[in-house]
Coordinates of C-alpha atoms and ligand atoms in Angstrom, one line a residue:
M1 CA 0.0 0.0 0.0
K2 CA 1.1 3.4 -0.9
K3 CA 2.5 5.5 2.2
I4 CA 1.2 8.9 2.9
K5 CA 4.0 11.3 2.2
A6 CA 3.7 13.8 5.2
L7 CA 6.1 16.9 5.8
V8 CA 6.1 18.1 9.5
I9 CA 7.3 21.7 10.0
A10 CA 8.1 22.2 13.5
P11 CA 8.2 25.7 14.7
Y12 CA 10.6 25.0 17.6
P13 CA 13.5 22.6 18.0
G14 CA 11.9 20.5 20.6
L15 CA 8.9 19.6 18.4
K16 CA 11.2 18.5 15.7
Q17 CA 12.9 16.1 17.8
L18 CA 9.7 14.6 19.1
A19 CA 8.2 14.4 15.6
N20 CA 11.5 12.7 14.4
T21 CA 11.0 10.0 17.3
L22 CA 7.3 9.5 16.7
A23 CA 7.8 9.3 12.9
K24 CA 9.7 6.0 13.2
E25 CA 6.6 4.2 14.7
Q26 CA 4.2 5.4 12.0
T27 CA 3.9 2.7 9.3
L28 CA 1.2 4.3 7.3
F29 CA 3.4 7.5 6.7
D30 CA 6.6 8.3 5.0
I31 CA 7.4 11.4 7.2
T32 CA 10.1 14.1 6.7
V33 CA 10.6 16.5 9.5
R34 CA 12.0 20.1 9.1
Q35 CA 12.1 23.0 11.4
G36 CA 10.8 26.4 10.5
D37 CA 8.7 29.1 12.2
L38 CA 6.2 31.3 10.4
E39 CA 7.7 32.7 7.1
E40 CA 10.7 30.3 7.3
A41 CA 8.2 27.5 6.7
I42 CA 6.9 28.8 3.4
P43 CA 9.9 27.9 1.0
I44 CA 10.2 24.6 2.8
A45 CA 6.4 23.7 2.2
K46 CA 6.8 24.8 -1.4
Q47 CA 9.8 22.6 -2.0
F48 CA 8.0 19.5 -0.7
E49 CA 4.8 20.3 -2.5
K50 CA 6.8 20.0 -5.8
E51 CA 8.2 16.9 -4.7
G52 CA 4.8 15.3 -4.6
Y53 CA 4.1 15.3 -0.8
D54 CA 0.6 14.6 0.2
L55 CA 0.2 16.9 3.2
I56 CA 1.8 19.0 5.9
I57 CA 1.7 19.0 9.6
S58 CA 2.5 22.1 11.5
R59 CA 1.4 24.1 14.5
G60 CA -0.2 27.4 15.7
G61 CA 0.6 30.5 13.6
T62 CA 2.9 28.6 11.3
A63 CA 0.2 26.1 10.3
R64 CA -2.3 28.9 9.7
L65 CA 0.3 30.9 7.5
L66 CA 1.1 27.8 5.4
R67 CA -2.6 27.3 4.6
E68 CA -2.3 30.5 2.8
H69 CA 0.8 29.7 0.9
T70 CA 0.4 26.0 -0.2
S71 CA -2.3 24.0 -2.0
L72 CA -1.7 21.0 0.2
P73 CA -3.8 20.3 3.1
V74 CA -2.3 21.5 6.5
I75 CA -3.1 19.5 9.6
E76 CA -2.7 21.7 12.7
I77 CA -1.1 20.1 15.8
Q78 CA -3.7 21.2 18.4
V79 CA -2.9 22.5 22.0
S80 CA -4.2 19.5 24.1
G81 CA -5.5 19.5 27.6
Y82 CA -2.5 17.6 28.5
D83 CA -0.3 20.4 27.1
I84 CA -2.1 22.9 29.0
L85 CA -1.8 20.9 32.1
R86 CA 1.9 20.4 31.8
T87 CA 2.4 24.2 31.3
L88 CA 0.1 24.9 34.3
T89 CA 2.0 22.4 36.5
L90 CA 5.3 24.0 35.6
V91 CA 4.1 27.6 36.5
K92 CA 1.7 26.9 39.2
D93 CA 4.4 27.4 42.2
Y94 CA 5.5 30.6 40.9
N95 CA 2.8 33.0 41.9
T96 CA 3.8 36.3 40.3
G97 CA 2.9 38.1 37.1
F98 CA 1.8 35.4 34.8
H99 CA -0.2 36.3 31.6
L100 CA -1.5 34.2 29.0
I101 CA -1.9 35.4 25.4
G102 CA -3.5 33.2 22.8
F103 CA -5.9 32.4 20.2
P104 CA -9.5 31.5 21.5
N105 CA -9.1 27.8 21.5
I106 CA -5.9 28.0 23.7
C107 CA -7.3 30.5 26.1
Q108 CA -10.5 28.6 26.6
G109 CA -8.7 25.3 27.3
F110 CA -6.4 27.2 29.7
V111 CA -9.2 28.9 31.5
S112 CA -11.2 25.5 32.0
V113 CA -8.0 23.5 33.2
S114 CA -6.7 26.5 35.5
N115 CA -10.2 26.8 37.1
L116 CA -10.2 23.2 37.9
L117 CA -6.7 23.7 39.5
Q118 CA -7.8 26.7 41.2
I119 CA -5.0 28.8 39.7
N120 CA -5.9 32.2 38.5
I121 CA -3.9 33.4 35.4
P122 CA -5.1 36.5 33.6
H123 CA -5.3 36.2 29.8
T124 CA -5.7 38.2 26.5
I125 CA -7.5 36.5 23.7
I126 CA -6.1 37.5 20.2
H127 CA -7.5 36.7 16.9
S128 CA -4.6 37.4 14.7
Q129 CA -0.8 37.6 14.9
E130 CA -0.8 41.3 14.4
E131 CA -2.5 41.6 17.9
V132 CA 0.4 40.0 19.9
R133 CA 2.7 42.8 20.1
Q134 CA -0.1 45.1 21.5
A135 CA -1.2 42.4 23.8
V136 CA 2.3 41.8 25.1
Q137 CA 2.7 45.6 25.8
T138 CA -0.6 45.8 27.7
A139 CA 0.3 42.8 29.8
K140 CA 3.7 44.2 30.7
A141 CA 2.0 47.5 31.5
G142 CA -0.2 45.8 33.8
G143 CA 2.7 44.2 35.8
A144 CA 3.1 40.9 33.9
R145 CA 6.6 39.2 34.1
I146 CA 6.1 36.0 32.4
I147 CA 4.1 35.5 29.3
I148 CA 2.6 32.1 28.3
G149 CA 1.7 31.4 24.8
D150 CA 2.6 30.2 21.3
T151 CA 6.0 30.6 19.6
I152 CA 5.4 34.1 18.3
T153 CA 4.0 35.2 21.7
Y154 CA 7.0 33.6 23.4
K155 CA 9.4 35.4 21.1
T156 CA 7.6 38.9 21.3
A157 CA 7.6 38.6 25.2
E158 CA 11.5 38.1 25.0
E159 CA 11.7 41.2 22.8
Y160 CA 10.0 43.3 25.4
G161 CA 12.4 42.0 28.2
L162 CA 9.8 39.6 29.6
Q163 CA 10.3 35.8 30.1
G164 CA 8.3 33.7 27.8
I165 CA 6.9 30.2 28.3
L166 CA 6.0 28.2 25.2
I167 CA 3.0 25.8 25.6
T168 CA 4.8 22.9 24.1
S169 CA 3.1 20.1 22.3
G170 CA 3.3 16.5 23.8
K171 CA 3.3 13.1 22.3
E172 CA -0.6 12.8 22.5
S173 CA -1.1 16.1 20.4
L174 CA 1.3 14.9 17.7
L175 CA -0.1 11.4 17.6
E176 CA -3.5 13.0 17.3
A177 CA -2.1 15.2 14.3
F178 CA -0.9 12.1 12.6
E179 CA -4.5 10.3 13.1
Q180 CA -6.2 13.4 11.7
A181 CA -3.8 13.5 8.8
R182 CA -4.5 9.9 8.0
Q183 CA -8.3 10.5 8.0
T184 CA -7.9 13.7 6.0
Y185 CA -5.7 11.8 3.4
D186 CA -8.4 9.0 3.2
I187 CA -11.0 11.7 2.5
I188 CA -9.0 13.5 0.1
E189 CA -8.1 10.4 -1.8
N190 CA -11.8 9.3 -2.2
M191 CA -12.7 12.7 -3.4
T192 CA -9.7 12.8 -5.7
K193 CA -11.0 9.7 -7.3
K194 CA -14.5 10.9 -7.8
V195 CA -13.2 14.4 -9.0
Q196 CA -10.8 12.6 -11.4
A197 CA -13.8 10.6 -12.8
Y198 CA -15.9 13.7 -13.2
A199 CA -13.2 15.6 -14.7
Q200 CA -12.3 12.9 -17.3
L201 CA -16.1 12.7 -18.2
L202 CA -16.2 16.6 -18.7
Q203 CA -12.8 16.3 -20.7
R204 CA -14.4 13.7 -23.2
T205 CA -17.8 15.1 -23.5
K206 CA -18.5 16.8 -27.0
E207 CA -20.8 19.3 -25.4
P208 CA -18.7 22.5 -24.6
I209 CA -19.0 23.2 -20.9
I210 CA -17.5 26.0 -18.8
I211 CA -17.6 26.4 -14.9
Y212 CA -17.1 29.9 -13.3
D213 CA -17.6 31.1 -9.9
Q214 CA -19.7 34.1 -8.5
Q215 CA -17.1 36.6 -9.4
G216 CA -17.0 35.1 -13.0
I217 CA -13.6 33.6 -12.7
I218 CA -13.2 30.5 -14.9
Q219 CA -12.8 27.4 -12.8
L220 CA -13.0 24.9 -15.6
A221 CA -13.3 24.8 -19.4
N222 CA -13.5 21.5 -21.2
P223 CA -11.6 20.8 -24.4
S224 CA -14.9 21.1 -26.4
F225 CA -15.4 24.6 -25.1
K226 CA -11.9 25.5 -26.0
K227 CA -12.5 24.2 -29.5
M228 CA -15.6 26.4 -29.8
L229 CA -13.3 29.4 -29.2
P230 CA -10.2 28.4 -30.8
A231 CA -8.7 31.9 -30.8
I232 CA -8.2 31.9 -27.2
D233 CA -5.1 30.7 -25.7
E234 CA -5.8 27.8 -23.2
E235 CA -3.3 29.1 -20.6
D236 CA -4.9 32.7 -20.7
M237 CA -8.2 31.1 -19.8
K238 CA -7.4 29.7 -16.5
G239 CA -8.5 32.1 -13.8
S240 CA -9.6 34.9 -16.0
S241 CA -12.9 36.3 -16.2
V242 CA -15.5 34.4 -18.2
Y243 CA -17.0 37.8 -19.2
T244 CA -14.0 38.5 -21.3
Y245 CA -14.8 35.6 -23.6
L246 CA -18.5 35.7 -23.4
P247 CA -19.7 39.2 -23.0
F248 CA -23.3 38.1 -23.5
L249 CA -23.2 36.5 -20.1
K250 CA -22.9 39.8 -18.4
H251 CA -26.5 40.4 -19.7
I252 CA -27.8 37.0 -18.6
D253 CA -26.2 37.1 -15.2
T254 CA -27.5 40.5 -14.3
H255 CA -31.1 39.7 -15.5
S256 CA -31.2 36.2 -14.0
N257 CA -33.9 35.4 -11.4
Q258 CA -32.4 34.3 -8.1
K259 CA -35.4 32.4 -7.3
T260 CA -35.3 30.2 -10.5
E261 CA -31.6 29.8 -10.3
A262 CA -31.9 26.2 -9.3
Q263 CA -33.3 25.3 -12.7
E264 CA -31.4 25.6 -15.8
T265 CA -32.2 28.6 -18.1
S266 CA -31.8 28.5 -21.7
H267 CA -30.6 31.3 -24.0
M268 CA -29.7 31.8 -27.5
I269 CA -26.4 33.5 -28.3
T270 CA -24.2 34.1 -31.2
I271 CA -20.6 32.9 -31.2
N272 CA -18.4 33.4 -34.2
G273 CA -21.4 34.2 -36.4
Q274 CA -23.1 30.9 -35.2
M275 CA -26.4 30.9 -33.3
I276 CA -25.9 28.5 -30.4
E277 CA -28.2 27.5 -27.6
V278 CA -26.7 28.0 -24.1
N279 CA -28.0 26.4 -20.8
K280 CA -26.9 28.0 -17.6
G281 CA -27.2 26.2 -14.3
S282 CA -25.8 26.8 -10.7
L283 CA -23.9 24.3 -8.5
E284 CA -24.5 24.5 -4.9
L285 CA -21.0 24.0 -3.1
A286 CA -19.9 23.5 0.5
Q287 CA -20.3 26.4 2.9
G288 CA -23.0 28.2 0.8
S289 CA -20.7 29.0 -1.9
K290 CA -21.9 28.7 -5.5
Q291 CA -20.6 28.1 -8.9
Y292 CA -22.3 28.4 -12.4
Y293 CA -21.9 26.2 -15.5
L294 CA -22.9 26.8 -19.1
R295 CA -23.6 24.0 -21.5
F296 CA -23.5 24.9 -25.3
S297 CA -25.6 23.0 -27.6
T298 CA -23.7 21.6 -30.5
Q299 CA -26.9 20.4 -32.3
L300 CA -29.0 23.5 -33.1
N301 CA -27.3 25.0 -36.0
H302 CA -27.7 22.3 -38.4
S303 CA -29.6 23.3 -41.3
N304 CA -30.1 20.0 -43.0
G305 CA -33.7 19.7 -42.2
K306 CA -33.3 16.8 -39.6
H307 CA -34.0 19.1 -36.8
A308 CA -37.3 20.8 -35.9
I309 CA -35.9 24.2 -36.8
S310 CA -32.6 25.4 -38.3
I311 CA -31.2 28.8 -37.2
M312 CA -28.7 30.7 -39.0
T313 CA -27.2 34.1 -38.1
T314 CA -26.0 35.9 -41.3
T315 CA -24.9 39.4 -42.0
P316 CA -27.0 40.1 -44.9
A317 CA -25.0 40.1 -48.2
I318 CA -26.8 43.1 -49.5
S319 CA -27.6 45.6 -46.8
S320 CA -29.3 48.5 -48.5
F321 CA -32.1 49.1 -51.0
S322 CA -29.7 51.0 -53.2
Q323 CA -27.8 47.7 -54.0
I324 CA -30.9 45.8 -55.3
L325 CA -30.3 45.3 -59.0
G326 CA -33.1 45.8 -61.6
T327 CA -34.8 48.7 -63.2
S328 CA -38.1 47.0 -64.0
Q329 CA -41.3 48.4 -62.5
A330 CA -41.7 45.1 -60.5
I331 CA -38.4 45.7 -58.8
K332 CA -39.1 49.4 -58.2
N333 CA -42.2 48.5 -56.5
V334 CA -40.7 45.9 -54.3
I335 CA -38.0 48.7 -53.3
E336 CA -40.8 51.1 -52.6
Q337 CA -42.7 48.9 -50.4
G338 CA -39.7 47.6 -48.7
Q339 CA -38.4 51.1 -47.8
S340 CA -41.7 51.9 -46.3
L341 CA -42.2 48.7 -44.4
A342 CA -38.5 48.9 -42.9
Q343 CA -39.8 52.1 -41.0
Q344 CA -42.8 50.3 -39.4
T345 CA -43.4 48.0 -36.6
G346 CA -45.3 44.9 -36.7
P347 CA -44.8 41.6 -38.6
I348 CA -44.2 41.5 -42.3
A349 CA -44.9 38.8 -44.8
L350 CA -42.5 38.4 -47.8
Y351 CA -43.7 35.9 -50.4
G352 CA -42.8 34.7 -53.9
E353 CA -41.5 31.7 -55.7
N354 CA -38.4 29.7 -54.7
G355 CA -35.1 31.9 -55.1
T356 CA -36.9 35.0 -55.9
G357 CA -34.8 37.0 -53.3
K358 CA -37.1 36.8 -50.1
K359 CA -34.4 36.2 -47.6
T360 CA -32.2 38.9 -49.3
L361 CA -35.0 41.4 -49.0
A362 CA -35.6 40.3 -45.3
G363 CA -31.9 41.1 -44.7
I364 CA -32.2 44.6 -46.4
I365 CA -35.3 45.3 -44.4
H366 CA -33.3 44.5 -41.2
S367 CA -30.3 46.5 -42.1
S368 CA -32.1 49.7 -43.0
G369 CA -34.8 49.4 -40.5
L370 CA -35.6 50.1 -36.9
Q371 CA -33.9 46.9 -35.7
Q372 CA -30.6 47.1 -37.3
E373 CA -28.7 47.3 -34.1
G374 CA -29.6 43.7 -33.3
D375 CA -29.0 40.4 -35.0
F376 CA -30.5 39.1 -38.1
L377 CA -31.7 35.6 -37.4
L378 CA -33.0 33.2 -40.1
I379 CA -35.2 30.4 -38.7
R380 CA -36.5 27.7 -41.0
I381 CA -39.1 25.4 -39.7
N382 CA -38.6 22.0 -41.1
H383 CA -41.6 20.2 -40.1
D384 CA -44.6 20.2 -37.8
S385 CA -43.7 19.4 -34.3
Q386 CA -44.2 20.5 -30.8
E387 CA -40.4 20.9 -30.5
A388 CA -40.4 23.4 -33.4
M389 CA -43.1 25.7 -31.8
E390 CA -41.4 25.4 -28.3
R391 CA -38.0 26.3 -29.6
L392 CA -39.3 29.3 -31.6
I393 CA -41.2 30.6 -28.6
Q394 CA -38.2 30.1 -26.4
L395 CA -36.2 32.1 -28.9
L396 CA -38.7 34.8 -28.9
G397 CA -38.5 34.9 -25.2
N398 CA -34.8 35.5 -25.4
I399 CA -34.5 38.1 -28.2
D400 CA -35.6 41.8 -27.7
L401 CA -33.6 43.4 -30.4
G402 CA -33.1 42.6 -34.1
T403 CA -35.1 40.7 -36.8
L404 CA -36.2 37.2 -36.9
A405 CA -37.0 35.9 -40.5
I406 CA -39.1 32.9 -40.2
Q407 CA -39.6 30.5 -43.0
G408 CA -42.0 27.6 -43.1
I409 CA -44.4 28.6 -40.3
E410 CA -47.2 27.4 -42.5
C411 CA -45.8 23.7 -41.9
L412 CA -47.0 24.0 -38.3
A413 CA -50.6 23.2 -37.2
I414 CA -52.7 26.1 -37.0
N415 CA -53.1 26.0 -33.1
K416 CA -49.4 26.1 -33.0
Q417 CA -49.1 29.0 -35.3
E418 CA -51.5 30.8 -33.1
K419 CA -49.4 30.4 -30.0
I420 CA -46.3 31.8 -31.9
T421 CA -48.4 34.7 -33.1
A422 CA -49.5 35.6 -29.5
A423 CA -45.7 35.3 -28.4
I424 CA -44.9 37.8 -31.2
E425 CA -47.4 40.4 -30.0
T426 CA -45.4 40.8 -26.9
K427 CA -42.0 41.3 -28.6
K428 CA -40.3 44.4 -29.8
C429 CA -38.0 42.6 -32.4
Q430 CA -39.1 42.7 -36.0
V431 CA -40.5 39.4 -37.4
I432 CA -40.6 38.8 -41.0
F433 CA -42.5 35.7 -42.4
I434 CA -41.3 34.3 -45.5
F435 CA -43.7 32.2 -47.7
T436 CA -43.8 30.8 -51.3
E437 CA -47.5 31.5 -51.6
S438 CA -49.5 34.6 -50.6
P439 CA -50.8 34.7 -47.1
L440 CA -54.3 35.0 -48.6
D441 CA -53.8 31.7 -50.7
L442 CA -52.4 29.9 -47.5
L443 CA -55.3 31.1 -45.4
Q444 CA -57.9 29.9 -48.0
K445 CA -56.0 26.4 -48.1
K446 CA -56.2 26.3 -44.2
K447 CA -52.6 26.4 -43.9
L448 CA -52.2 29.8 -42.2
S449 CA -53.8 30.9 -39.0
P450 CA -56.4 33.6 -39.6
E451 CA -54.9 35.6 -36.7
L452 CA -51.3 35.5 -38.4
A453 CA -53.0 36.2 -41.8
K454 CA -54.7 39.4 -40.2
Q455 CA -51.2 40.5 -38.6
V456 CA -49.5 40.6 -41.9
K457 CA -52.4 41.8 -44.0
K458 CA -51.2 45.4 -44.3
R459 CA -47.6 44.5 -44.4
Q460 CA -46.8 42.2 -47.2
I461 CA -44.6 42.3 -50.3
R462 CA -44.8 39.8 -53.1
L463 CA -41.4 39.1 -54.9
P464 CA -41.9 38.8 -58.6
S465 CA -40.7 35.7 -60.5
L466 CA -37.7 36.2 -62.8
K467 CA -40.0 35.5 -65.8
E468 CA -42.0 38.5 -64.7
H469 CA -39.2 40.9 -65.1
L470 CA -37.0 39.5 -67.7
E471 CA -35.9 43.0 -68.6
D472 CA -33.6 42.9 -65.6
L473 CA -32.0 39.5 -66.6
N474 CA -29.1 41.1 -68.4
E475 CA -28.2 43.1 -65.4
Y476 CA -28.3 40.1 -63.1
I477 CA -26.2 38.1 -65.3
R478 CA -23.5 40.8 -65.5
M479 CA -23.5 40.8 -61.4
F480 CA -23.3 37.1 -61.2
I481 CA -20.5 37.0 -63.6
A482 CA -18.5 39.7 -61.6
Q483 CA -19.2 37.7 -58.4
Y484 CA -18.2 34.4 -59.8
N485 CA -15.0 35.9 -61.5
V486 CA -13.8 36.9 -57.8
K487 CA -14.7 33.4 -56.6
F488 CA -13.1 31.3 -59.3
G489 CA -10.3 33.7 -60.3
K490 CA -11.6 34.2 -63.8
Q491 CA -11.8 37.1 -66.1
I492 CA -14.9 36.6 -68.1
V493 CA -16.1 40.0 -69.7
G494 CA -19.5 39.1 -70.8
I495 CA -22.0 36.6 -72.5
R496 CA -22.4 35.9 -76.3
D497 CA -25.8 36.8 -77.7
Q498 CA -26.8 33.3 -78.5
A499 CA -25.9 32.3 -75.2
L500 CA -28.0 35.0 -73.8
N501 CA -30.8 34.0 -75.8
L502 CA -30.8 30.6 -74.3
L503 CA -31.1 32.3 -70.9
Y504 CA -34.0 34.5 -72.1
E505 CA -35.7 31.4 -73.3
H506 CA -35.3 29.4 -70.2
S507 CA -38.4 29.1 -67.9
W508 CA -36.4 29.8 -64.4
P509 CA -38.4 27.8 -62.0
G510 CA -35.7 28.4 -59.4
N511 CA -35.5 32.2 -60.3
L512 CA -32.5 34.1 -59.2
S513 CA -31.1 31.1 -57.1
E514 CA -31.0 29.1 -60.4
L515 CA -29.7 31.9 -62.5
S516 CA -26.9 32.2 -59.9
D517 CA -26.0 28.5 -60.0
V518 CA -26.1 28.3 -63.8
I519 CA -23.8 31.5 -64.2
A520 CA -21.5 29.9 -61.5
K521 CA -21.1 26.8 -63.5
A522 CA -20.7 28.7 -66.7
V523 CA -18.0 30.9 -65.3
H524 CA -16.3 27.9 -63.8
S525 CA -16.2 25.9 -67.0
A526 CA -15.8 28.8 -69.5
T527 CA -12.3 28.7 -71.3
G528 CA -12.8 32.0 -73.3
E529 CA -13.3 35.6 -72.3
Y530 CA -17.0 35.3 -73.0
I531 CA -19.7 32.8 -71.9
D532 CA -21.0 30.9 -74.9
Q533 CA -23.6 28.4 -75.7
N534 CA -21.2 25.6 -74.9
D535 CA -20.7 26.9 -71.6
L536 CA -24.4 27.0 -70.7
V537 CA -26.1 24.1 -72.4
P538 CA -24.9 21.2 -70.2
H539 CA -26.1 23.1 -67.1
L540 CA -29.3 24.1 -68.6
Q541 CA -29.9 20.6 -69.9
A542 CA -29.1 19.2 -66.5
I543 CA -31.8 21.2 -65.1
D544 CA -34.3 20.6 -67.9
H545 CA -33.3 16.8 -67.7
C546 CA -34.5 16.8 -64.1
G547 CA -37.9 18.0 -65.2
D548 CA -38.4 14.8 -67.3
L549 CA -37.7 12.6 -64.4
E550 CA -40.4 14.2 -62.2
K551 CA -42.9 11.4 -62.9
V552 CA -40.4 8.5 -63.0
P553 CA -40.7 6.4 -60.0
I554 CA -37.6 5.5 -57.9
D555 CA -36.7 2.0 -59.2
L556 CA -34.9 0.1 -56.4
N557 CA -33.6 -2.5 -58.8
K558 CA -31.2 0.1 -60.3
P559 CA -27.6 0.2 -59.3
L560 CA -27.0 2.2 -56.0
A561 CA -25.3 5.1 -57.6
E562 CA -28.4 5.6 -60.2
I563 CA -31.1 5.4 -57.5
E564 CA -29.1 8.0 -55.6
K565 CA -29.0 10.3 -58.7
D566 CA -32.8 9.7 -59.1
I567 CA -33.5 10.7 -55.4
I568 CA -31.4 13.7 -55.8
T569 CA -33.2 14.7 -59.0
R570 CA -36.5 14.0 -57.5
V571 CA -35.8 16.3 -54.4
L572 CA -34.3 18.9 -56.8
Q573 CA -37.5 18.9 -58.6
E574 CA -39.7 19.2 -55.5
E575 CA -37.6 22.2 -54.4
N576 CA -38.3 23.9 -57.8
M577 CA -34.5 23.2 -58.8
N578 CA -33.3 25.2 -55.9
Q579 CA -30.0 23.3 -55.3
T580 CA -29.4 24.9 -51.9
R581 CA -32.6 23.7 -50.4
A582 CA -32.3 20.3 -52.2
A583 CA -28.8 20.0 -50.6
Q584 CA -30.2 20.9 -47.2
R585 CA -33.0 18.3 -47.4
L586 CA -30.6 15.7 -48.4
G587 CA -28.0 16.7 -45.7
I588 CA -25.1 17.1 -48.2
N589 CA -23.5 20.3 -49.4
R590 CA -24.2 22.0 -52.7
S591 CA -20.8 20.9 -54.4
T592 CA -21.5 17.4 -53.3
L593 CA -25.1 17.7 -55.0
W594 CA -23.4 18.9 -58.3
R595 CA -20.8 16.2 -58.3
K596 CA -23.4 13.5 -57.8
L597 CA -25.6 14.8 -60.6
K598 CA -22.8 14.7 -63.1
Ligands
ATP601 N1 -31.8 42.0 -55.3 C1 -30.7 41.0 -55.6 N2 -29.6 41.3 -56.4 C2 -28.8 40.3 -56.5 N3 -28.9 39.1 -55.9 C3 -30.1 38.8 -55.3 C4 -30.9 39.7 -55.1 N4 -32.0 39.1 -54.5 C5 -31.5 37.8 -54.3 N5 -30.4 37.7 -54.8 C6 -29.6 36.4 -54.9 O1 -30.5 35.4 -55.4 C7 -30.3 34.2 -54.6 C8 -31.6 33.9 -54.1 O2 -32.0 34.7 -53.0 P1 -32.6 34.4 -51.7 O3 -32.1 33.3 -51.1 O4 -32.8 35.8 -51.0 O5 -34.1 34.0 -52.3 P2 -35.3 33.2 -51.5 O6 -36.5 33.7 -52.2 O7 -35.2 33.5 -50.1 O8 -34.9 31.7 -51.8 P3 -35.7 30.5 -51.1 O9 -37.0 30.4 -51.8 O10 -34.8 29.3 -51.9 O11 -35.6 30.4 -49.8 C9 -29.1 34.4 -53.7 O12 -28.0 33.9 -54.3 C10 -29.1 36.0 -53.6 O13 -27.9 36.3 -53.4

């Protein structure tokens, strides 16, 4: 069995000797004895701490001082009744000028024993070492000649020309200290095992977790948390303030309700542009002290449709109405309506076919509207579920500023939509609903709650399909060419007339998203300075080809690769050729989708 490595620091020579004698009989311990009083003891303790000692045994003021300077447990050799009795026996036959100076425990013991022996010794109770000097001076002024006390008292008495008598520790006190050391070690060892198990669990868990105290000082941050904030140096994190890294917490902590602190509270926050759910809870520790923990969700930001809702925080790519391209009357109307709604409060509805620029317009309204100081959150409801409704209401509860663009509320049952509508009424943030059909059509099809339809009745904008404003097509093409030149490092200067005609003739079910994809592929594959027919045909054909497959059932007898292609094509079709949404539904990224379609 492993022996307990104990360091005895004896404040006076006699104790060192006694400890050395008793150490030999202690089979459970591996004991080293050193002599050192008060400050002298600190470097000794530090040295043995480095050498892997388990605990320190010392006495009086030295023991108390060591506790402040070492992380090892310090066991104090107590002054026992025997020690007091021995000292009293020594002094009882002198009957002049005694004075006892000591901490409360010593004085109380002394008073009880001296009462029993009917010896009257005046005493002064001190509570800190700093009081010793004053107590000695007062005792001297009161006629004391002999001062009884601890090492420091004894030395101070000598400085003032008085005789000091040290209350020495006997064998029993030291043996008692060894026994206490053994018990403390057992407790610590058991606790260490538990702490190690919990610490390892925390280290391994994928959920980012951080623990901090009531002053906000970080006590523990697990590797997943450090991964979440990779820019931060691990060393800097230890012992520093949690608010430096997570400024949003200040707001949460100042507004947290003490009564509900026992329960976890959930908040939505943005870290490195990602929307993350964070749960805050408190840990009740010994002696009424408290610590707090934060658990960060790693789940919520997925936008592949598997989750009840997907949340994205984005800085809108286009932030002002003047950046909207197009000179057609249809686009002018959109701009005019958008500018007006941006200055109003109350929920807004934007509707139009897929890829017509609804999310883009929502971003512009946010950036030029009343809520521009807050975040712009894009929420997509993926299917009808209680969870989707609850998450959305929770999110609304946590957001006061900013804009929430909600897509897909019509997926939810009417009663759930009503609850969300009620929650929105109490909020100051801007809410923009995004639909592919008009609110009126949805209402007639009983897909939209009448209350919600009423709320957005006076504030709605329809985005025209690309087919409706083909006069803007040329302008869009040029802008997308410029964008993809930058992305792919190309210098395409324009599009040949025949190629342009192809684009004019195309039906554009996926609108601007589809156009953007086609131009991206064309810019990518073009070898000349202009995009010509050859650069476009395969991409337009790929899209048209998908149309043919719409009614073809998925044939499970085909090779796996072909079944996969059919499924992708079918999903693309269902998403009106919007590759982004199809990729989201399939849980793959857009480039993988392209590759699989080739
Ligand atoms: N006014 C505009 N000027 C330039 N590009 C635009 C404009 N509006 C939208 N776009 C681009 O068109 C594409 C589709 O836009 P957006 O995603 O906003 O459409 P959406 O109607 O919300 O799409 P979906 O129906 O798929 O959700 C994006 O690539 C966007 O950058």
